[in-house]
Coordinates of C-alpha atoms in Angstrom, one line a residue:
X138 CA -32.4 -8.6 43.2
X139 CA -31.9 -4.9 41.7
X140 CA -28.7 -6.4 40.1
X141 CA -29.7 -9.6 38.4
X142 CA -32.6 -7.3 37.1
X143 CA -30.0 -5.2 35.9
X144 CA -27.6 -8.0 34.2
X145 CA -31.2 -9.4 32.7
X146 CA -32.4 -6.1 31.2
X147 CA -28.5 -5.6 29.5
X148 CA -28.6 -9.0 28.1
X149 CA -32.0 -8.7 26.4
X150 CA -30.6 -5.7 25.1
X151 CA -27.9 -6.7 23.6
X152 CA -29.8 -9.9 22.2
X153 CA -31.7 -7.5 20.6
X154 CA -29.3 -5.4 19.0
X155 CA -27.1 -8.5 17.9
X156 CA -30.8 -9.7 15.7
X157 CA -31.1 -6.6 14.7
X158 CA -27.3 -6.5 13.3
X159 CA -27.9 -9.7 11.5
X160 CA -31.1 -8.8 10.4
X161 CA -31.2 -5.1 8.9
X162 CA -27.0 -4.7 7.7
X163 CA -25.5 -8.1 7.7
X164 CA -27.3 -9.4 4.4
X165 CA -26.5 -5.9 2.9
X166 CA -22.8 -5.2 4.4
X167 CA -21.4 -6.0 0.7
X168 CA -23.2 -3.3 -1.0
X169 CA -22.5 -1.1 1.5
X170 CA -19.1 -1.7 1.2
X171 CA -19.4 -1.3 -2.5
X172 CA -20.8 1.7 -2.1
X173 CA -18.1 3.4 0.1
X174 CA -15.4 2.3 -2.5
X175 CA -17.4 3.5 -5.2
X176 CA -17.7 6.7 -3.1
X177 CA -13.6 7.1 -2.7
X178 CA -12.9 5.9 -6.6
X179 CA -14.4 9.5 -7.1
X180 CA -11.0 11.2 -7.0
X181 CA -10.2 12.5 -10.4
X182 CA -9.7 15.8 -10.7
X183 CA -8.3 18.1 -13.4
X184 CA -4.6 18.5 -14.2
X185 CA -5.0 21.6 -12.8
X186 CA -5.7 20.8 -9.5
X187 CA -4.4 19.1 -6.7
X188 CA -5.6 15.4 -6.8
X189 CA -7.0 13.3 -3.9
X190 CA -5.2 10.4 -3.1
X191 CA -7.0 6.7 -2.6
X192 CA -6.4 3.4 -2.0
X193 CA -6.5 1.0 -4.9
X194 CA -9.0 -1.5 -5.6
X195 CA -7.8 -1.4 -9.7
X196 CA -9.9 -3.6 -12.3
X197 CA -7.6 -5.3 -14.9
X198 CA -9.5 -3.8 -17.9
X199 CA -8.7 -0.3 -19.0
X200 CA -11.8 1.8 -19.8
X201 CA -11.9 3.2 -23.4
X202 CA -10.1 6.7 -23.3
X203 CA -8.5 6.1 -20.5
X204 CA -4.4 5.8 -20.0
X205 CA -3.0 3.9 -16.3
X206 CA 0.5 4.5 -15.4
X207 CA 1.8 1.9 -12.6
X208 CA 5.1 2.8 -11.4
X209 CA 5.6 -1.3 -9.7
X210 CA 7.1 -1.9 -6.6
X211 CA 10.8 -3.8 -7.1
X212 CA 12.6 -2.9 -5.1
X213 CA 15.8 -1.1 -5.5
X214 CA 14.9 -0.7 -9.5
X215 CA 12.8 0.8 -11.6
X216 CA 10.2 -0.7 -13.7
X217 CA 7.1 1.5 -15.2
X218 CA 4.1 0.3 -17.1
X219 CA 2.1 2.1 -19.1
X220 CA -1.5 0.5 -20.5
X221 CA -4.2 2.4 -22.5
X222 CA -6.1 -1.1 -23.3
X223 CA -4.9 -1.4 -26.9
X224 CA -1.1 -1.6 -26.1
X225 CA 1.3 -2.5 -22.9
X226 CA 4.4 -0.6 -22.9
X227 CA 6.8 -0.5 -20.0
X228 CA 10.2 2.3 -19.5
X229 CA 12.9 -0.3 -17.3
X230 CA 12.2 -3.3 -15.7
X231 CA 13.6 -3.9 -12.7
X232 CA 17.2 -5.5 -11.6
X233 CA 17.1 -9.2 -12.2
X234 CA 19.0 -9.5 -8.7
X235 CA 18.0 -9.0 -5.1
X236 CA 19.3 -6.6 -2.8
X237 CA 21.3 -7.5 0.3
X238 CA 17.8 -7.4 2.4
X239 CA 16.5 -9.7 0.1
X240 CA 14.1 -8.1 -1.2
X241 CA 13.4 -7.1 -5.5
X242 CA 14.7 -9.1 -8.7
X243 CA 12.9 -11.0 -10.7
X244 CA 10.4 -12.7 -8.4
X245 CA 9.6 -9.0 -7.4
X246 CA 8.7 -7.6 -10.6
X247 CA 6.7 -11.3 -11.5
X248 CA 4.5 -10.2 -8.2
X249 CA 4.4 -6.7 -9.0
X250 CA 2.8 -7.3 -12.7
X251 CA 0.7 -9.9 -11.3
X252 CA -0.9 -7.4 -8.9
X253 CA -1.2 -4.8 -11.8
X254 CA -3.4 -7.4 -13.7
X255 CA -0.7 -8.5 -16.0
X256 CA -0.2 -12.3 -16.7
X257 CA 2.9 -14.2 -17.2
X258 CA 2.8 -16.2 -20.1
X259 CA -0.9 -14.4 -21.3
X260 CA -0.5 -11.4 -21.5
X261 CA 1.9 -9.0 -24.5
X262 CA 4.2 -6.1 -23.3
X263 CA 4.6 -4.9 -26.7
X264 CA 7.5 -2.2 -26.3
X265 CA 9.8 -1.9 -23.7
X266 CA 12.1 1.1 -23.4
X267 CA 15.2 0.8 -21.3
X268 CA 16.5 4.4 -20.1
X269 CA 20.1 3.0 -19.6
X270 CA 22.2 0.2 -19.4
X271 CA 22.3 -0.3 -15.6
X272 CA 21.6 -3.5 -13.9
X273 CA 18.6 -2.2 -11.8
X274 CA 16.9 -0.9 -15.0
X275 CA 17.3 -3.5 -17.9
X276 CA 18.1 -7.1 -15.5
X277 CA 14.8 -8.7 -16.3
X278 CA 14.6 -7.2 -20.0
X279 CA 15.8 -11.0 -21.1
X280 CA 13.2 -13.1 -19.0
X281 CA 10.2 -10.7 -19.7
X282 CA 11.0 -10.5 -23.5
X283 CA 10.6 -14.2 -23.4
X284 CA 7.4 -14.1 -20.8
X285 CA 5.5 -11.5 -22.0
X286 CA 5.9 -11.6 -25.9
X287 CA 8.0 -8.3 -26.2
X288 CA 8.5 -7.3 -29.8
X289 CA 9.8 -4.1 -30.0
X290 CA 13.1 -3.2 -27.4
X291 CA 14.0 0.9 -27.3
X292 CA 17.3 1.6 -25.8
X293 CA 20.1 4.6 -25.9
X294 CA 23.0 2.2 -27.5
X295 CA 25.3 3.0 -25.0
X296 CA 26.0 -0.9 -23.5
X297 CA 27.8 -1.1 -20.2
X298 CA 30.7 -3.7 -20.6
X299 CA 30.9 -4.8 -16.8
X300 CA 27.0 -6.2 -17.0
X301 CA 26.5 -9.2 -18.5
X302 CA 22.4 -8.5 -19.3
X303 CA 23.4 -5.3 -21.3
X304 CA 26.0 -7.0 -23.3
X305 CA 23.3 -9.7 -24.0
X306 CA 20.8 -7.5 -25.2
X307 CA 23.1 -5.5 -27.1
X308 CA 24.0 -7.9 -29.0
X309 CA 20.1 -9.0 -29.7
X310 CA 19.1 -5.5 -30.8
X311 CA 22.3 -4.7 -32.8
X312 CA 21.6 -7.9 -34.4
X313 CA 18.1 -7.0 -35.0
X314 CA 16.2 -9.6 -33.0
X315 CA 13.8 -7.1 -31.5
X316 CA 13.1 -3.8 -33.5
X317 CA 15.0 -1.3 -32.4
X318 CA 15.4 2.5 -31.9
X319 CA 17.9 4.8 -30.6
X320 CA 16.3 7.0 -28.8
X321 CA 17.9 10.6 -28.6
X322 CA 17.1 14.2 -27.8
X323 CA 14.7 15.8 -30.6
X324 CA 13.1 11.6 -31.1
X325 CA 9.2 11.2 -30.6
X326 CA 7.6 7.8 -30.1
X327 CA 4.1 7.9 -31.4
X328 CA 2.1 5.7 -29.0
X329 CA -2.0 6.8 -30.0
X330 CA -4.0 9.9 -30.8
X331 CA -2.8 12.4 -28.4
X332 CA -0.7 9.8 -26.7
X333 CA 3.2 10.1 -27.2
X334 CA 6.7 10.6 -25.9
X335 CA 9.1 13.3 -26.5
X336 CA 12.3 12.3 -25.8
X337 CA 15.2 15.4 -24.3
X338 CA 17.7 13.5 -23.5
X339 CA 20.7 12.3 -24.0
X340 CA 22.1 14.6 -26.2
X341 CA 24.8 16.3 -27.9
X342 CA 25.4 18.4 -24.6
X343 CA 26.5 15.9 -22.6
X344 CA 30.2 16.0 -22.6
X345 CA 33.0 12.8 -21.7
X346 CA 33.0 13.5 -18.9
X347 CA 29.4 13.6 -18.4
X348 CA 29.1 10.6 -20.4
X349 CA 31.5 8.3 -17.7
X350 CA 28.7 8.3 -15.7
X351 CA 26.1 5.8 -16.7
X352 CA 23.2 7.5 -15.0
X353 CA 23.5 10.9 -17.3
X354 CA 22.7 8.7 -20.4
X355 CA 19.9 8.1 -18.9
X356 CA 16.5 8.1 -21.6
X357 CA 14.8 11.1 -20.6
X358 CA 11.1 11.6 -21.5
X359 CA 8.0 13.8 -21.1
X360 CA 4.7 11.5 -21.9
X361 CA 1.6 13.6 -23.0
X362 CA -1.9 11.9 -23.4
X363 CA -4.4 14.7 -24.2
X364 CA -3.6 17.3 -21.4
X365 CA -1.8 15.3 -18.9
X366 CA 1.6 15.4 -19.1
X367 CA 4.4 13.0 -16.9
X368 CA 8.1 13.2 -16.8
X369 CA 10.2 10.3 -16.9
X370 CA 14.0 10.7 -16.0
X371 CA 15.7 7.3 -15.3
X372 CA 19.0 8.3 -13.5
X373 CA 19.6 10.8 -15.1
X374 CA 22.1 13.6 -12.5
X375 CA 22.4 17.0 -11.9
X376 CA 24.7 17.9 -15.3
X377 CA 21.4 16.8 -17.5
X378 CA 19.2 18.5 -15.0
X379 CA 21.1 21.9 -15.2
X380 CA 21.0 21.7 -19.1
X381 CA 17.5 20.6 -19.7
X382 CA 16.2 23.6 -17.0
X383 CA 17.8 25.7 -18.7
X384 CA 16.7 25.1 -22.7
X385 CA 13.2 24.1 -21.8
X386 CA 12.5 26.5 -18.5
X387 CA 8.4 26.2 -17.7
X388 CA 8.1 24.0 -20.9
X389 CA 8.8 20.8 -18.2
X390 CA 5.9 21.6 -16.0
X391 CA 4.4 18.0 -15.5
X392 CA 1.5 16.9 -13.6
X393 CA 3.4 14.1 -12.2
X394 CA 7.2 13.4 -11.9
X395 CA 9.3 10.3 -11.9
X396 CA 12.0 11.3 -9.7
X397 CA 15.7 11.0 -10.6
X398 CA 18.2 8.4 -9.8
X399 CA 15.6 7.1 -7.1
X400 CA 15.4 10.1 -5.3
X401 CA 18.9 10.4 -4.8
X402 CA 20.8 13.9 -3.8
X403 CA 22.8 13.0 -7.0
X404 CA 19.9 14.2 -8.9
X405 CA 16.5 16.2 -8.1
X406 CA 18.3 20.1 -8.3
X407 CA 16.1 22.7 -7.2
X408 CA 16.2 24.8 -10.5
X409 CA 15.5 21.6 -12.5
X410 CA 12.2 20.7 -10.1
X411 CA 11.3 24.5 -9.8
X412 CA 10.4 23.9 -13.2
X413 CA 8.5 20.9 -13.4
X414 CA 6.8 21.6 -10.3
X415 CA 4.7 18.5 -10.2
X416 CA 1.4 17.5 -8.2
X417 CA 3.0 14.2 -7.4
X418 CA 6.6 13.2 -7.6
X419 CA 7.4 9.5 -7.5
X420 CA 10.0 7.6 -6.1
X421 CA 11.1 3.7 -7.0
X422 CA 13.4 2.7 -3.9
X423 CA 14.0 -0.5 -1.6
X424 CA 14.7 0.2 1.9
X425 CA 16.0 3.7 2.9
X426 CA 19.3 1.5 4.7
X427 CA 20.7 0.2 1.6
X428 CA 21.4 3.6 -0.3
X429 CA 19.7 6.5 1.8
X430 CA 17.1 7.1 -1.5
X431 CA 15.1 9.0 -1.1
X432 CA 17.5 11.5 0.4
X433 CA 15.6 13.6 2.9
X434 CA 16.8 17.1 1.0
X435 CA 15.0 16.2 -2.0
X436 CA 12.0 15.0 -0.7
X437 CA 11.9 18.7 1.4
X438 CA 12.3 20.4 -1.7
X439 CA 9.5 18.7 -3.8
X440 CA 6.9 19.1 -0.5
X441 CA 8.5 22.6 -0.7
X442 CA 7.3 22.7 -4.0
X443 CA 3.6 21.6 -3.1
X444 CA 4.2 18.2 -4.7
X445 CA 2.7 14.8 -3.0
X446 CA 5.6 13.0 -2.4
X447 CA 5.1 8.6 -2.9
X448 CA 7.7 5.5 -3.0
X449 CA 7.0 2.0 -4.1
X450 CA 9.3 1.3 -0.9
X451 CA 6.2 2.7 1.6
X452 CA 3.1 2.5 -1.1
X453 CA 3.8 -0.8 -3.1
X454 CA 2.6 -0.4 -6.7
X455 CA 1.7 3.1 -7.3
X456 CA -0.6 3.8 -10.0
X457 CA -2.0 6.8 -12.2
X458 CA -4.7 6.8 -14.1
X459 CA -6.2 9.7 -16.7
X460 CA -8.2 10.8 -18.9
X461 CA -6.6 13.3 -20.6
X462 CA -8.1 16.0 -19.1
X463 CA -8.1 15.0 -15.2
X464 CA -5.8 12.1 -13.2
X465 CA -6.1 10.4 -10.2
X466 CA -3.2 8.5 -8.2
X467 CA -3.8 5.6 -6.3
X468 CA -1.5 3.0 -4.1
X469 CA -1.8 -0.1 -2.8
X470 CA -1.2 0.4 0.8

């Protein structure tokens, strides 16, 4: 008798608890929710500090005064996109081709803008800059100039014979299809007030033998928007590296870092990071069994360094967003 008065009491309890779920927090679970997100969006801080890291829930307008930098998730590839609400501009794009996992190419970069709020078809990329002429860089340039209404195509105008996309889209810019510019060490591409890139590489240092190796043409860039500063390397090895650590020293301390040649021990040189030393260093890469990236070496030295280490391969898109004067950098897993 003590037992089914037992079992009773527990059920009425829980019968209970279960109205008073539905009741009291059900109806209100969204704004809660909303709440809790707004709570964790609260993550900018300034450049000069360490930033918190979130996940991200990212709205498809940019807020006035505000620039977001999405480093999208294709794979073995690179592709950057950079939107301050009056202009889209994106530095690679990604190889046209998968890898032998199957994962990347074009379907991967379609998915990758679509999650970043950009429509195929819609929506304008108005400038895209192509660091060098390597398939995993420039593949897609021909299908997104078409998709996304590109009008102005930025390049190094060093064509790589053996791919078939660089030879198509030298032709089209030497032609003067798109406009055009040669970008070279000493160039500066005006994007807004306070918004530009300074370009230091390639250069008149690199010698033929440097130059054999596709990667150290590579478009080298440091973007500045008000007080926030990011480097962008492409491929770029450890001959650049060596040559820009030493003519620039503490002048290419960024707050964030695009890391070389996906993070590969071909690039990344301790005296060249030493001087960047960035809050978060960034890392486009497929799966760590195709090509090792990111080698396990660099990624010690950056953490060594006190920078947050993040690949598109683990985080999906990552993104950065700033005001000028703080940043925050959010993923999507």
């Amino acid at each position: 008798m003590r037992r089914v008065k037992l079992i009773i009491q527990m059920l009425v309890a829980f019968l209970i608890a279960t109205f008073a779920y539905t009741l009291f927090y059900e109806p209100h679970q969204d704004t809660v929710r909303a709440a809790v997100q707004q709570q964790l969006s609260k993550t900018a801080v300034p450049s000069g500090a360490a930033p918190a890291l979130a996940t991200s829930s990212r709205e498809v307008k940019i807020p006035e005064g505000r620039l977001r930098i999405t480093m999208l998730d294709v794979g073995q590839g690179d592709a950057i996109l950079l939107e301050d609400g009056q202009r889209k501009v994106m530095i690679d794009v990604g190889d046209n081709k998968k890898d032998k996992l199957g994962y990347g190419g074009r379907t991967a970069l379609k998915m990758a803008l679509g999650r970043a709020g950009v429509r195929e078809n819609v929506d304008k990329i108005n400038t895209v800059i192509i660091s060098h002429h390597h398939g995993d860089h420039l593949g897609n340039v021909k299908w997104l100039a078409g998709k996304y209404k590109v009008s102005n195509i930025y390049d190094n105008a060093m064509p790589n014979p053996s791919n078939a996309i660089s030879n198509w889209l030298n032709t089209e810019l030497r032609a003067g299809h798109y406009h055009n510019r040669v970008l070279k060490a000493g160039d500066r591409v005006e994007l807004g007030k306070g918004y530009y890139l300074e370009v230091l590489a390639p250069g008149d240092f690199l010698s033929k033998q440097d130059l054999q190796r596709f990667n150290n043409t590579s478009i080298v860039m440091k973007l500045h928007y008000g007080q926030f500063t990011m480097l962008f390397t492409g491929d770029a090895e450890a001959p650049v590296e060596d040559y820009l650590q030493q003519k620039y020293g503490s002048a290419l301390k960024a707050d964030v870092l695009k890391v070389g040649h996906h993070g590969s021990k071909t690039s990344s040189i301790y005296k060249f990071i030493s001087k960047v030393r960035p809050k978060y260093a960034l890392i486009s890469c497929g799966d760590k069994q195709i090509y090792n990236h990111p080698h396990k070496n660099v990624v010690g030295s950056l953490e060594h360094l006190g920078a947050k280490v993040l690949t598109t391969y683990e985080h999906g898109n990552i993104t950065v967003t700033t005001d000028g004067k703080s940043f925050k950098v959010e993923t999507e897993r």
